[in-house]
Amino acid sequence: MNKENYKKYVSMRAEKSPVFKNCLFAFLIGGAICSFSQLLCDLYVLLGIPNDAASILVSVTLIFIAGLLTGIGTFDKIAKVGGAGTLVPITGFANAVVSPAIDNKAEGFVLGLGSKMFIIAGPVLVYGTVASAIYGVFYYFWGGAFSL
Amino acid sequence: MNGGIIHLYNEPRIISSACVVGNEEHIGPLGDLFDGYSSDPRFGMKTWESAESEMQRRAFLYALKKGSVKCEDISAVFAGDLQNQCVASTYGLLPYNAPYIGLYGACSTLAEGLVLSSMLIDSKKLCTVAVSASSHFCAAERQFRFPLEYGSQRPPTAQRTVTAAGTFILSQSGADIRICDVLIGRICDSGISDISNMGAAMAPAAADTLCRYFAQSQKRPSDFDLILTGDLGYEGIKILKDLCFAKGLDLSGNLNDCGLLIYSASEQDVHAGGSGCGCSAAVMSGYIMKRLKDKTLKNILLMCTGAMMSPTSLLQGQSIPSIAHLVHIRG
């Protein structure tokens, strides 16, 4: 069996991840996170915080909760079931920063924690920043047509 | 003959073995058979890496005690693990001050050590030799995959690195369990680059070694009580059966895998089974050696499979080469 045929044979026989179940749990858990966030936002507004600040505060709260759950070893257990439901909201980003930070603490705060904490989230930051810079250029020249 | 079976006419003996495992392995079906375990995954140390060294240190000590061998009598230690520069073995065996040779054969390390040490004992170059191998789930995860607390879903073909260390003491005489012949594996590259399907990456190497062994020895699989692979897992072992069957070798009767034996698939969340150097070391030391001693197994083939998976090479577009060394053991 040559390499190509072997690869085909392997991918054909490999047990597939349960896509329907994964999607369902991602929908439910992701939906729960979003509903909770909306609830949080309404609560902040109710407490007299302006709308803009309330939205930012929701993100901050979610990052805090995800960071805390990662630290106490619970986040990965939720993410194992929730999949993209926990990965796509800002909770996934927080987990991607906090988990390598915990792992690499033993190698020191500078060369361990400090340099390795962006090992997973780094590409998101780099390409997110590049994309926003490109968008900025377009917005500068053709402002109105590109406003969100 | 190039790539031929190496017959060991003086039949080096395995005089003792010991292993130390982590908690997940302890609660598995073979849990009571291991010599030591710790419910603390750090084994009282500060880091996962040091924990693996501590396992090696303890396994080595237990093996010496069980075999009533003094450390000064050890002519050489052949040891390996999955960490960079094999530091789990170096730090773990440092206190013993024994002549040391570090091995890297990924999960095939145990068989690699047994092959080399038994040949040196057979040729009377060395008298008493120790072979150690270890792996630690946490140390391996962070080196090869993701941080431990990173939330991700593993596919069904992914395996769990076994937290265990095992040591075997070999000598020219002193026990019934003996190594009769060995076959050195050839590097196989089957083009697989999926780190979540190591069984598929390693199965062709296992098939190559096994087919060569049966072709050269004129023996049949039914001549053995057990053909034991190292860590092919549920996926790899099925592929091995298919590949061998296509070459006219029916392994359906007596093939098993250390990665299947060490965990309970129905009760433990381990997907396709166990993997890592510690997998075959723990199962061989804790379970198979006992069965060889009480003669419920008399004639076995141990074939440890290793996937040479480098995260750097994978990112550079390379696939995962693999290897499988074979050791024929009689009880």
Coordinates of N, CA and C in Angstrom, one line a residue, chain B residues 13 15-16 64 67-78 98-99 117 120-121 125-131 168-173:
Chain B
R13 N 19.0 -13.3 31.0 CA 17.9 -13.5 31.9 C 17.4 -12.1 32.4
I15 N 16.1 -10.8 35.5 CA 16.1 -11.3 36.9 C 15.1 -10.5 37.8
S16 N 14.8 -9.3 37.4 CA 13.8 -8.6 38.2 C 13.2 -7.4 37.4
L64 N 16.1 -3.0 41.9 CA 17.3 -3.5 42.6 C 17.0 -4.3 43.8
G67 N 15.4 -7.7 42.9 CA 16.3 -8.7 42.3 C 17.5 -8.9 43.3
S68 N 17.5 -8.3 44.5 CA 18.6 -8.4 45.4 C 19.9 -8.1 44.7
V69 N 19.9 -7.0 44.0 CA 21.1 -6.6 43.2 C 21.6 -5.3 43.9
K70 N 22.9 -5.2 44.0 CA 23.5 -4.0 44.5 C 23.7 -3.0 43.4
C71 N 23.6 -1.7 43.7 CA 23.8 -0.7 42.6 C 25.2 -0.9 42.0
E72 N 26.2 -1.2 42.8 CA 27.6 -1.3 42.3 C 27.7 -2.4 41.3
D73 N 26.8 -3.4 41.3 CA 26.9 -4.5 40.4 C 26.3 -4.2 39.0
I74 N 25.7 -3.1 38.9 CA 25.1 -2.8 37.6 C 26.2 -2.3 36.6
S75 N 26.4 -3.0 35.5 CA 27.5 -2.6 34.6 C 27.1 -1.4 33.8
A76 N 25.8 -1.3 33.5 CA 25.3 -0.1 32.7 C 23.8 0.0 32.8
V77 N 23.4 1.2 32.7 CA 21.9 1.4 32.6 C 21.6 2.0 31.2
F78 N 20.6 1.4 30.6 CA 20.1 1.9 29.3 C 18.7 2.5 29.6
A98 N 25.6 5.1 38.3 CA 25.9 3.9 37.5 C 26.3 4.4 36.1
P99 N 27.1 3.6 35.4 CA 27.4 3.9 34.0 C 26.1 3.9 33.2
S117 N 20.8 -4.1 25.5 CA 21.4 -4.7 26.7 C 21.5 -6.2 26.6
L120 N 24.5 -7.2 24.5 CA 25.8 -7.0 25.2 C 26.0 -8.0 26.3
I121 N 24.9 -8.5 26.9 CA 25.1 -9.5 27.9 C 25.4 -10.8 27.2
K125 N 30.0 -8.9 27.1 CA 30.7 -7.6 27.3 C 30.2 -7.0 28.7
L126 N 29.0 -7.2 29.0 CA 28.4 -6.7 30.3 C 27.8 -7.8 31.1
C127 N 27.8 -7.7 32.4 CA 27.3 -8.7 33.2 C 25.9 -8.5 33.7
T128 N 25.7 -7.4 34.4 CA 24.3 -7.1 34.9 C 23.9 -5.7 34.4
V129 N 22.8 -5.6 33.8 CA 22.4 -4.4 33.1 C 21.0 -4.0 33.6
A130 N 20.7 -2.7 33.7 CA 19.4 -2.2 34.0 C 18.8 -1.5 32.7
V131 N 17.5 -1.7 32.5 CA 16.9 -1.0 31.4 C 15.7 -0.2 32.0
F168 N 14.0 -2.8 34.4 CA 14.2 -4.2 34.3 C 15.7 -4.5 34.5
I169 N 16.0 -5.5 35.3 CA 17.4 -5.9 35.5 C 17.7 -7.2 34.8
L170 N 18.7 -7.1 33.9 CA 19.1 -8.3 33.1 C 20.4 -8.8 33.5
S171 N 20.6 -10.1 33.5 CA 21.9 -10.6 33.8 C 22.2 -11.9 33.0
Q172 N 23.4 -12.5 33.2 CA 23.7 -13.7 32.4 C 23.0 -14.9 32.9
S173 N 22.6 -14.9 34.2 CA 21.9 -16.0 34.8 C 21.1 -15.5 36.0

